[in-house]
């Protein structure tokens, strides 16, 4: 069910607007590249016990994408990309390790995530609508050298030329972007890192190890000997497009304009954006990711199946709250009941969904985007704001209805200047 929810989120964010009906109405043509993505998988003989249930086992595997086309004109570029994937992610070296694993050993699992502009059309398979693809590999278990652990291999390519995309090509002002990122990490992210981390160096930033995901973020992945989390996973940091708006290249020639999140919005009306946003918010989603899909109402154990707490739970009115290690969850609290058994809500200071972005959107503009006025609008003093871990100013409460007809509360917290700084979704 969780994977289905993730797929629906991806469709709503990046693909739903690319349907033939929408294209016909907008009289816009999108070139579909004659490229297919075929998943390759190599299995090992051993199995790994599940960390949450020793009765469940997982196969050792290595998965990677191979790009193919019936059009020979694309052959040289795709061959170059496929070869780069094998080399940069050390696919053949990892495959050579699989036969040696014994049953119940640490084993090895290597999977990947894609960032691109695509759509899954019913009965027609996956269609790629633009020229860039970003790939993030994650391998965990036995490493090529050293002790068992986890490592990321991010890479981004131009599907037309086959060339790898560099950091400087993504930014209109690369030097300004680097300076901003370095300062932000030291002043904002650094103080939040656990003092128990074995490796906690945010600088130098691995600017050559970035991934452009399908949800409007630029993510950077560290080598574990420089930054690693308590879980043992290599460290990572994530920036929303909005946070880098002064430095990214948003022009038609820019890379991010051709990735799924922004590319899809070129063909969406304001009403379509509103409808998609309300559908996603009604599902309880605040953080969009391929790795998970935490929403109010599910058990905390299920919610934490694929993510890692950054610390012990802390008090929150009516229950508890906890932070996660995963980069995309920075600035987000998972809210629970008093027994810490059920997720009751999420609270985020780094929320972006079309025209609703914390730190940038006013309460007035948020109401206009949502197409409705809040059911409750109240001032929030410093005492109450401190208790609920938000800013003093004003709160605007909206009522949403989930697909199962369960009511959900969406609350926007604005500062004294009227700018939304926090967003929460909670079970009523």
Coordinates of C-alpha atoms in Angstrom, one line a residue, residues 5-14 215 261 273-286 288 295 351-354 400 402 408 425:
X5 CA 0.8 5.8 -2.3
X6 CA 4.3 6.9 -3.4
X7 CA 3.4 6.1 -7.0
X8 CA 0.2 8.2 -6.8
X9 CA 2.2 11.1 -5.3
X10 CA 4.7 11.0 -8.1
X11 CA 1.9 10.9 -10.7
X12 CA 0.1 13.9 -9.2
X13 CA 3.3 15.9 -8.9
X14 CA 5.0 15.2 -12.2
X215 CA 10.0 16.5 -6.2
X261 CA 8.5 18.8 -11.1
X273 CA -2.4 22.8 -9.6
X274 CA -5.0 23.6 -7.0
X275 CA -6.8 20.3 -7.5
X276 CA -3.6 18.3 -7.4
X277 CA -2.4 20.1 -4.3
X278 CA -5.7 19.5 -2.4
X279 CA -5.7 15.9 -3.4
X280 CA -2.1 15.4 -2.1
X281 CA -2.8 17.4 1.1
X282 CA -6.0 15.5 1.7
X283 CA -3.9 12.3 1.6
X284 CA -1.8 13.7 4.5
X285 CA 1.4 14.1 2.5
X286 CA 3.9 16.9 3.5
X288 CA 7.3 13.7 -1.1
X295 CA 1.0 10.1 6.5
X351 CA 7.2 22.5 2.5
X352 CA 6.9 23.1 -1.2
X353 CA 3.9 22.2 -3.3
X354 CA 3.4 24.3 -6.5
X400 CA -9.8 18.5 4.4
X402 CA -9.5 12.1 3.1
X408 CA -7.9 16.0 8.3
X425 CA -1.5 18.1 8.6

